[in-house]
PDB file of C-alpha atoms and ligand atoms in Angstrom:
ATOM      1  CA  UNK A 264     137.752 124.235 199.864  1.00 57.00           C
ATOM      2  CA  UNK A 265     138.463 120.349 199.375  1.00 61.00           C
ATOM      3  CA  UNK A 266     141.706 121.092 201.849  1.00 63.00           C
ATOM      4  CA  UNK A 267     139.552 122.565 204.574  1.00 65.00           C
ATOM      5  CA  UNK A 268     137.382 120.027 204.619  1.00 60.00           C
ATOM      6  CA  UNK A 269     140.727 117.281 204.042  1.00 62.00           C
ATOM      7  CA  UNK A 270     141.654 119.165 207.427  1.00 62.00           C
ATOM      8  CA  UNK A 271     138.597 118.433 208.773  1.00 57.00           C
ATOM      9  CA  UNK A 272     138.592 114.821 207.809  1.00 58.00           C
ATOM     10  CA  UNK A 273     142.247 114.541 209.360  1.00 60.00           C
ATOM     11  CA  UNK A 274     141.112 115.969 212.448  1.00 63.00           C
ATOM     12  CA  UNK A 275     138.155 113.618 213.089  1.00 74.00           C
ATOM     13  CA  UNK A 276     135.181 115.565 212.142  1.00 81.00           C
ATOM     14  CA  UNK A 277     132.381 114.668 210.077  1.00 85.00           C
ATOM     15  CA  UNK A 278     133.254 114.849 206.393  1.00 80.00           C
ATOM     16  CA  UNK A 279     129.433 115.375 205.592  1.00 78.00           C
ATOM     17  CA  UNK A 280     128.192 118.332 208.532  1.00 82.00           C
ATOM     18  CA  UNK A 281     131.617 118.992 210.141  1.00 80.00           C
ATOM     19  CA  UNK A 282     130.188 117.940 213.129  1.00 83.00           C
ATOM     20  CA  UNK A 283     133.598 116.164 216.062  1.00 83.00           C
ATOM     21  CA  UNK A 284     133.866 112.487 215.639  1.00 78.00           C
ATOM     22  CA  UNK A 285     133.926 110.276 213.252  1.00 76.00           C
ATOM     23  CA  UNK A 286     134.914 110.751 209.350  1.00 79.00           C
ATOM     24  CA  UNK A 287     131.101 109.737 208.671  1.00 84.00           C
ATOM     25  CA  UNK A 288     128.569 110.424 211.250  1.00 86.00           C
ATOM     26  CA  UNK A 289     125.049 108.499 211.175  1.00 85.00           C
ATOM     27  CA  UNK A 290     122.997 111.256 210.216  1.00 84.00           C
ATOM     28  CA  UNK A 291     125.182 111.851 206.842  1.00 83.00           C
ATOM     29  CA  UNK A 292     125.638 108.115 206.040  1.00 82.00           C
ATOM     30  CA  UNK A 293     121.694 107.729 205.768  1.00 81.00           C
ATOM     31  CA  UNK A 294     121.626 110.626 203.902  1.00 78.00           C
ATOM     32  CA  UNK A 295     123.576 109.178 201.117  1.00 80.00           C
ATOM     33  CA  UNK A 296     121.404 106.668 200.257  1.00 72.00           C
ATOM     34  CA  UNK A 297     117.904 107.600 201.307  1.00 72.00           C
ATOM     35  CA  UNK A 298     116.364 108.197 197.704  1.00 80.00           C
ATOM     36  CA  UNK A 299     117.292 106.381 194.869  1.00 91.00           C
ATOM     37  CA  UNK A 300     115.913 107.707 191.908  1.00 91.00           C
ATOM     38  CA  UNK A 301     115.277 107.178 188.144  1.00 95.00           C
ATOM     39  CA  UNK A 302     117.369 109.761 186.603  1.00 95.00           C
ATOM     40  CA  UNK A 303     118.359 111.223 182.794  1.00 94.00           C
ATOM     41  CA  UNK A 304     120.376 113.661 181.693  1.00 93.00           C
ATOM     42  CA  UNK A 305     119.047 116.530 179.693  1.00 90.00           C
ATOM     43  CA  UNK A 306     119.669 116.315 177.216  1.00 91.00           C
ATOM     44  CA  UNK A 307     119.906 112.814 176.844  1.00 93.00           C
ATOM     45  CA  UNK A 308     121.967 110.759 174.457  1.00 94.00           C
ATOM     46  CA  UNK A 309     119.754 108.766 171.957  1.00 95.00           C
ATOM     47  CA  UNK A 310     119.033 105.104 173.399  1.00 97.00           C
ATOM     48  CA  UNK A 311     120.799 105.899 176.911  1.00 97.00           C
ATOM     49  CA  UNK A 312     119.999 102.547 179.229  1.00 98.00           C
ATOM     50  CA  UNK A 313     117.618 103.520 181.800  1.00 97.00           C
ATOM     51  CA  UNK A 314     119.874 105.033 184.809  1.00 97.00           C
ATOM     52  CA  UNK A 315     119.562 105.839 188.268  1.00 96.00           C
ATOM     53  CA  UNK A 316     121.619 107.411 191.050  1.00 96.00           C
ATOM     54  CA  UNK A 317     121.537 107.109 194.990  1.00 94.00           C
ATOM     55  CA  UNK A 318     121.435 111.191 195.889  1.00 91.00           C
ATOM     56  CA  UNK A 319     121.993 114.295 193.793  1.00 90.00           C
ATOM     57  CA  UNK A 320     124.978 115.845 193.276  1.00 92.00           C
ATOM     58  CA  UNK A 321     125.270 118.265 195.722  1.00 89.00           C
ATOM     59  CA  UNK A 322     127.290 118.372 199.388  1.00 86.00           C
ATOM     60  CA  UNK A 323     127.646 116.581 201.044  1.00 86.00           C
ATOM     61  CA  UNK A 324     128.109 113.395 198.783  1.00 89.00           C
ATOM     62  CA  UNK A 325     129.705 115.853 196.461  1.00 91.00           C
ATOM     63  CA  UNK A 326     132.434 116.358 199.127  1.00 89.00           C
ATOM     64  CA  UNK A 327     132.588 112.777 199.954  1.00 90.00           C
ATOM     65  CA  UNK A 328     132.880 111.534 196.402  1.00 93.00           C
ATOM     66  CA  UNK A 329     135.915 114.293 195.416  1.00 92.00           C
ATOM     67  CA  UNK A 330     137.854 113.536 198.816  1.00 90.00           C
ATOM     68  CA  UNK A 331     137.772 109.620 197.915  1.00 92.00           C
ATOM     69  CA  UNK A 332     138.700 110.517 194.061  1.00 92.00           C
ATOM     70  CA  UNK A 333     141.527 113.221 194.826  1.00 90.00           C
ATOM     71  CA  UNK A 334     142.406 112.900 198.137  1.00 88.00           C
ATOM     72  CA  UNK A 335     142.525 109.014 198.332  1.00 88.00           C
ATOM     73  CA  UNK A 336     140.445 109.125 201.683  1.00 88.00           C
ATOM     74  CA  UNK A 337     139.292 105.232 201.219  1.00 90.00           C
ATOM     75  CA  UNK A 338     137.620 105.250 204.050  1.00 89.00           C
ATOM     76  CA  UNK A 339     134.675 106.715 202.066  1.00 92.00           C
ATOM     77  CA  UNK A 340     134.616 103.787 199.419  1.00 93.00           C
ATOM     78  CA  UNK A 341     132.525 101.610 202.019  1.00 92.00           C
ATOM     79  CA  UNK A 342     130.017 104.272 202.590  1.00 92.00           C
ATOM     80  CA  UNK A 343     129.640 105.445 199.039  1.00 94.00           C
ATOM     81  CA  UNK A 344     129.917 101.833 197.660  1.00 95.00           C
ATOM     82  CA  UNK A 345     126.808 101.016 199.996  1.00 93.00           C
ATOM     83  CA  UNK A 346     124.839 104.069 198.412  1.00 94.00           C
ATOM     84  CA  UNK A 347     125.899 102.662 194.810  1.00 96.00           C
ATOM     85  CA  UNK A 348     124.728  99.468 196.027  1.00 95.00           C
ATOM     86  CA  UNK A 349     120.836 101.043 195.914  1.00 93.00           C
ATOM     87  CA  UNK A 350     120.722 102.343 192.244  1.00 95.00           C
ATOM     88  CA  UNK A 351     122.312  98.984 191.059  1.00 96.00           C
ATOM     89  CA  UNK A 352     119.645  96.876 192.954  1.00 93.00           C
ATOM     90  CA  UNK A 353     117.235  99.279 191.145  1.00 93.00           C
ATOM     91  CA  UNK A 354     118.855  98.782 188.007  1.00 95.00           C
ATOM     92  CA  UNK A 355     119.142  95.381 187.870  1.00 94.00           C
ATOM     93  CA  UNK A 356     117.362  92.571 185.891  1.00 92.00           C
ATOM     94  CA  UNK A 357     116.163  89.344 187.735  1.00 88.00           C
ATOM     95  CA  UNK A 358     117.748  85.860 186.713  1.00 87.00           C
ATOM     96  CA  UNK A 359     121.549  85.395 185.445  1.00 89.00           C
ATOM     97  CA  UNK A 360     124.424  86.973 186.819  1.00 95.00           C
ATOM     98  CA  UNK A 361     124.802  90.488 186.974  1.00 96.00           C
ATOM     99  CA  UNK A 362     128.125  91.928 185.575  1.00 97.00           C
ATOM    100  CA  UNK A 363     128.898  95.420 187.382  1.00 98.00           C
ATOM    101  CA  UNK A 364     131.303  97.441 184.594  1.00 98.00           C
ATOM    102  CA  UNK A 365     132.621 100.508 186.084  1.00 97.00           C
ATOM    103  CA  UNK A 366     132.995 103.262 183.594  1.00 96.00           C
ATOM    104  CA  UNK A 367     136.990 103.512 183.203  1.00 92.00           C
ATOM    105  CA  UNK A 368     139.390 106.598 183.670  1.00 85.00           C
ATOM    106  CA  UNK A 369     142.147 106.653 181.118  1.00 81.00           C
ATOM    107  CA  UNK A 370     144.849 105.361 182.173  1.00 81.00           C
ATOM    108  CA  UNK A 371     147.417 108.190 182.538  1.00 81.00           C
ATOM    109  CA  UNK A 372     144.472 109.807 185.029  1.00 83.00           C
ATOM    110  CA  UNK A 373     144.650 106.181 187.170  1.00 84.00           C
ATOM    111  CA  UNK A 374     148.353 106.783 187.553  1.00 85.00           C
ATOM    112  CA  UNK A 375     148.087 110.492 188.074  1.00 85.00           C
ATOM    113  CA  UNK A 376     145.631 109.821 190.966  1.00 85.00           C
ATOM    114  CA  UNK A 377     147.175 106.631 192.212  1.00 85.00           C
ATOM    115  CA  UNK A 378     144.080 104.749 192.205  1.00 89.00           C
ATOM    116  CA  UNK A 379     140.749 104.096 190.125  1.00 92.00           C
ATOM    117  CA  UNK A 380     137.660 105.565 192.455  1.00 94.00           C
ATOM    118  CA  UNK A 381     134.544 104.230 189.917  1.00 96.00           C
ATOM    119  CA  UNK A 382     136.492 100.248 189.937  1.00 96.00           C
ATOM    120  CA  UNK A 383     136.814 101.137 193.475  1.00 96.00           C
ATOM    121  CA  UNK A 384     133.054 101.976 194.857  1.00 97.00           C
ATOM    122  CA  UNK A 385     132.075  99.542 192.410  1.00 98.00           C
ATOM    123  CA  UNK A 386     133.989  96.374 193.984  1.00 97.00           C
ATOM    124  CA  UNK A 387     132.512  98.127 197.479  1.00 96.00           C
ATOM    125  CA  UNK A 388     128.682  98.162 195.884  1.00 96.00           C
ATOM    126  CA  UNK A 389     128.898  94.823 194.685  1.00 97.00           C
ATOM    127  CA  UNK A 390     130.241  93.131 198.436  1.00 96.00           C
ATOM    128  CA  UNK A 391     127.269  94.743 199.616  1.00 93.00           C
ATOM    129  CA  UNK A 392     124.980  92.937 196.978  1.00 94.00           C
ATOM    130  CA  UNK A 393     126.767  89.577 197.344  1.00 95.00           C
ATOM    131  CA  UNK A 394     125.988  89.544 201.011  1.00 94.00           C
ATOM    132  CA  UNK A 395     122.652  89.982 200.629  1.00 91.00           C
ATOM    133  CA  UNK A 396     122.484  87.104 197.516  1.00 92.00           C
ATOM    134  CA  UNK A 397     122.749  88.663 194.601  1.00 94.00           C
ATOM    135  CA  UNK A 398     124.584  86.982 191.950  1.00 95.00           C
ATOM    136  CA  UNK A 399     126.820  89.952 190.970  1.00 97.00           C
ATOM    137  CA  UNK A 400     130.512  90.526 190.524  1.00 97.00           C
ATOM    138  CA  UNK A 401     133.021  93.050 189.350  1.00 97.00           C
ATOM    139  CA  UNK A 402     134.904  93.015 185.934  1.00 96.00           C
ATOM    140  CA  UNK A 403     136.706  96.145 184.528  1.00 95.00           C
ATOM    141  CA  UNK A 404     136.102  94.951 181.330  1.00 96.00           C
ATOM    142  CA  UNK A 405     136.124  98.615 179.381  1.00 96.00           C
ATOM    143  CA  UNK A 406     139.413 100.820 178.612  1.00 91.00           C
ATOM    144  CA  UNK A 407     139.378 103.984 177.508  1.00 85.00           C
ATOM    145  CA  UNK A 408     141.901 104.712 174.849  1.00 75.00           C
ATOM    146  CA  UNK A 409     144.689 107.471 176.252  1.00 63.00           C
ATOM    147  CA  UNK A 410     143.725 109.841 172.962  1.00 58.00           C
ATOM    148  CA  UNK A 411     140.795 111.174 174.449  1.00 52.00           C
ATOM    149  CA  UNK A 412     141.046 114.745 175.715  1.00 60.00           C
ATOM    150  CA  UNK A 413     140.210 116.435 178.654  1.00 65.00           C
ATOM    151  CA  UNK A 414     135.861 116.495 179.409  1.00 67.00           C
ATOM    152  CA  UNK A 415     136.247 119.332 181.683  1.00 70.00           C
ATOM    153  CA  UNK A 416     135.223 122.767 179.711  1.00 71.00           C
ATOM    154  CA  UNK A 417     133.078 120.638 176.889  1.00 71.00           C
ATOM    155  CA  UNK A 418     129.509 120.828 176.345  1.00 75.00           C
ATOM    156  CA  UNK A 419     127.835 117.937 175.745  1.00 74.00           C
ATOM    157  CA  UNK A 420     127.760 117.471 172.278  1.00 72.00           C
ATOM    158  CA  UNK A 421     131.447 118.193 172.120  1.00 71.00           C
ATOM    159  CA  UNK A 422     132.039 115.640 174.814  1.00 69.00           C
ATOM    160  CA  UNK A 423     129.965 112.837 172.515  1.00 64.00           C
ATOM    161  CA  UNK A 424     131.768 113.523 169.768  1.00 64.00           C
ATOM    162  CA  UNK A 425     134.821 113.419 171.591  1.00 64.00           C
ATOM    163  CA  UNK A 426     134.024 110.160 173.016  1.00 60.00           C
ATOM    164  CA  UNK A 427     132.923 108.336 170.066  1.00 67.00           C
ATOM    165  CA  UNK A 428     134.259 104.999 170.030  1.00 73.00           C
ATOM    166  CA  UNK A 429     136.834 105.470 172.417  1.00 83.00           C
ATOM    167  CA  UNK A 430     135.910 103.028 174.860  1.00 91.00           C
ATOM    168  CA  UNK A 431     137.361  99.593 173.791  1.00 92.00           C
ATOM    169  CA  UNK A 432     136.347  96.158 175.328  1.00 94.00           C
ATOM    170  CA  UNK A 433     139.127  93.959 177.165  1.00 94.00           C
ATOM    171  CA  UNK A 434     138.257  90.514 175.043  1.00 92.00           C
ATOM    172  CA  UNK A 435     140.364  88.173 177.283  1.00 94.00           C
ATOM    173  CA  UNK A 436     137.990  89.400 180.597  1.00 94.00           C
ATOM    174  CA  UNK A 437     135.150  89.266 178.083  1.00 93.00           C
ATOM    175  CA  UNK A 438     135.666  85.356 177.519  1.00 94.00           C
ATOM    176  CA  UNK A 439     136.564  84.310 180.951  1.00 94.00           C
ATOM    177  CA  UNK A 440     132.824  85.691 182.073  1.00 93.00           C
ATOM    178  CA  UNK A 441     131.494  83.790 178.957  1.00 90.00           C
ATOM    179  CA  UNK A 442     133.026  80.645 180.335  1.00 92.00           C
ATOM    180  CA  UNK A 443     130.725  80.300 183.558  1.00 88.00           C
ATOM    181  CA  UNK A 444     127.624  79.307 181.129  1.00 90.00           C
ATOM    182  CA  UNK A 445     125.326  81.600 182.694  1.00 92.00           C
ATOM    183  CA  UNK A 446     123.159  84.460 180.774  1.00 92.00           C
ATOM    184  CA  UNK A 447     125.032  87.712 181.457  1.00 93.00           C
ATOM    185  CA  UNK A 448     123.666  91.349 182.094  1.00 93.00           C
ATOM    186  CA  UNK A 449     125.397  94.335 182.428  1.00 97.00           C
ATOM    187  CA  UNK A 450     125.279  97.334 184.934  1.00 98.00           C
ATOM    188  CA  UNK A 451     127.360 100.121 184.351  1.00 98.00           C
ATOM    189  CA  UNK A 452     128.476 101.762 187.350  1.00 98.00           C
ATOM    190  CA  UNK A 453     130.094 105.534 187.825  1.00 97.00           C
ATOM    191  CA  UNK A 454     130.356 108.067 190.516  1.00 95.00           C
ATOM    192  CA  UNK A 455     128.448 110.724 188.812  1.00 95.00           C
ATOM    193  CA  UNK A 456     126.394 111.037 185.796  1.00 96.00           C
ATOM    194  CA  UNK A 457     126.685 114.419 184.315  1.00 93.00           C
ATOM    195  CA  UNK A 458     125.969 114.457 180.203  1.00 93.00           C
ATOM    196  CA  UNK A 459     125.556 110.694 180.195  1.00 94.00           C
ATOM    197  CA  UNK A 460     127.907 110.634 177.225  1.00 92.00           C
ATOM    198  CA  UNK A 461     130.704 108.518 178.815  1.00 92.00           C
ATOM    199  CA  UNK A 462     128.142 106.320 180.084  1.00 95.00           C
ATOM    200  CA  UNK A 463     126.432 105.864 176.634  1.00 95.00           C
ATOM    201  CA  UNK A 464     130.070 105.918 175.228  1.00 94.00           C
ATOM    202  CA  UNK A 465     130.380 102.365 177.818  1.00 96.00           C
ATOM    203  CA  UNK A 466     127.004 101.129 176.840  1.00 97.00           C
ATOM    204  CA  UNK A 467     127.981 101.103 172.903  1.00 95.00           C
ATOM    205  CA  UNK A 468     131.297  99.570 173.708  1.00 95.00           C
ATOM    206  CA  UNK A 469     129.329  96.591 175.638  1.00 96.00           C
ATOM    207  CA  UNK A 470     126.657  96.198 173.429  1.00 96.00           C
ATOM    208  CA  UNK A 471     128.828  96.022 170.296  1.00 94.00           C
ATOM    209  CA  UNK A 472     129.978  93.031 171.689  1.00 93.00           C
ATOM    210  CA  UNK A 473     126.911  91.289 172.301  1.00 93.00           C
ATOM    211  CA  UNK A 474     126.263  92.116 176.359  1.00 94.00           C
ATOM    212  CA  UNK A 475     122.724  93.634 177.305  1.00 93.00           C
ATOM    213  CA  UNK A 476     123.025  96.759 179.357  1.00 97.00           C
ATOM    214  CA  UNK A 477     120.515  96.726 181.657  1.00 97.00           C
ATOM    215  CA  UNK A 478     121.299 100.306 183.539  1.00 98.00           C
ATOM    216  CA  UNK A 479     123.513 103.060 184.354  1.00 98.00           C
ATOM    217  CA  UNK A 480     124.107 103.129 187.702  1.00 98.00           C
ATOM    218  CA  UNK A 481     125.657 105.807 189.911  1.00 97.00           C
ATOM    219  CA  UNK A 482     126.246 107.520 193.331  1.00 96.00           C
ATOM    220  CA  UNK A 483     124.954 111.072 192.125  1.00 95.00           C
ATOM    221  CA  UNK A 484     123.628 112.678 189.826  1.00 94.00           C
ATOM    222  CA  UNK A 485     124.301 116.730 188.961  1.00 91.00           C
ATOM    223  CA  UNK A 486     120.810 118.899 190.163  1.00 77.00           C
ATOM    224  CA  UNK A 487     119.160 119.109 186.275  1.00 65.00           C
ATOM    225  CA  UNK A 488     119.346 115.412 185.292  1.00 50.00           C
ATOM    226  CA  UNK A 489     117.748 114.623 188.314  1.00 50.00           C
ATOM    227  CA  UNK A 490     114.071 113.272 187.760  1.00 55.00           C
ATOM    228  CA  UNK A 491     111.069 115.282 189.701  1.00 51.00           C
ATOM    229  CA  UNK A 492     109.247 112.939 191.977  1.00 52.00           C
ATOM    230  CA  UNK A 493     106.379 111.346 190.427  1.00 47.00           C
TER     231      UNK A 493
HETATM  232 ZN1  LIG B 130     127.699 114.358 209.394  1.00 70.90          ZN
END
């Protein structure tokens, strides 16, 4: 299906509705970031930082966020890094500087796809903030170790357990934040939250070393972790 719609994008439609044009037409780029929301997975790992996600994870952002992650259509990271930008204002704490961690990809999956989508949207969501004066940047300061296997076909418990200290914190990015003087939160920033294990897997990391984790932050999250309207 992504190839049809890769087609699609090729041939100057809508990625979103299909409709002639452009690769994102207005209709579907308000769409994407019309409701952020408070979300949590369910279940939910124990002490998971509050998180919340720009649209649920359903067409067409689900389209739009697989054809930037396999298909390298960058085009998309503006658009999608602007709906990121929502959640993370949500998610935010006031006063300091805001550090925006994207959760990583092991490394053999960066070179596989040729680039790293979550560091990607991420950089995107955070130009957006800076322009409109938040104190924010970017630092890929987690790596996940290459031992970790597959998530696909794991439950969730089977996906904590295989996750379990397996995100490790770069040190030398670590102390070149710490050198600007100023107190330091974290946002942690993905495409999609699913189990919330990776993301509580980053939060651990980052907290072991002294950073607050304010949120988890994301472009979508899947239809049951998605809170009901209050
Ligand atoms: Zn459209």
């Amino acid at each position: 299906m992504l190839d049809d719609w890769l087609d699609l994008v090729l041939g100057g439609a809508c990625v979103g509705c299909a409709r002639p044009g452009r690769l994102l037409c207005p209709a579907c780029r308000e769409e994407l970031g019309r409701s952020v929301r408070s979300v949590r997975p369910d279940p939910c790992p124990a002490g998971l930082a509050p998180a919340f996600a720009a649209a649920e994870y359903a067409d067409p952002v689900r389209r739009m966020i697989l054809l930037h992650k396999e298909r390298q259509v960058f085009a998309l990271a503006g658009p999608l890094g602007e709906a990121l930008a929502g959640p993370v204002l949500a998610g935010m704490r006031p006063g300091g500087r805001t550090v925006l961690v994207p959760v990583p990809s092991r490394a053999a999956v960066v070179r596989a796809r040729g680039h790293d989508p979550t560091a990607r949207l991420t950089r995107a969501a955070a130009a957006v903030l800076r322009s409109v004066g938040a104190d924010v940047v970017v630092s890929s300061l987690l790596r996940q170790r290459d031992v970790v296997a597959d998530q696909a076909g794991l439950g969730a418990a089977e996906r904590a357990q295989n996750l379990t200290d397996r995100m490790g914190v770069r040190t030398g990015r670590l102390r070149r934040l710490a050198r600007a003087g100023v107190p330091l939160t974290v946002v942690v920033c993905d495409d999609v939250l699913t189990t919330g294990a990776t993301a509580r897997e980053s939060q651990r990391a980052l907290e072991a070393v002294g950073l607050p984790v304010a949120s988890i932050c994301c472009v979508a999250a899947t239809r049951r972790r998605v809170a009901l309207p209050k």
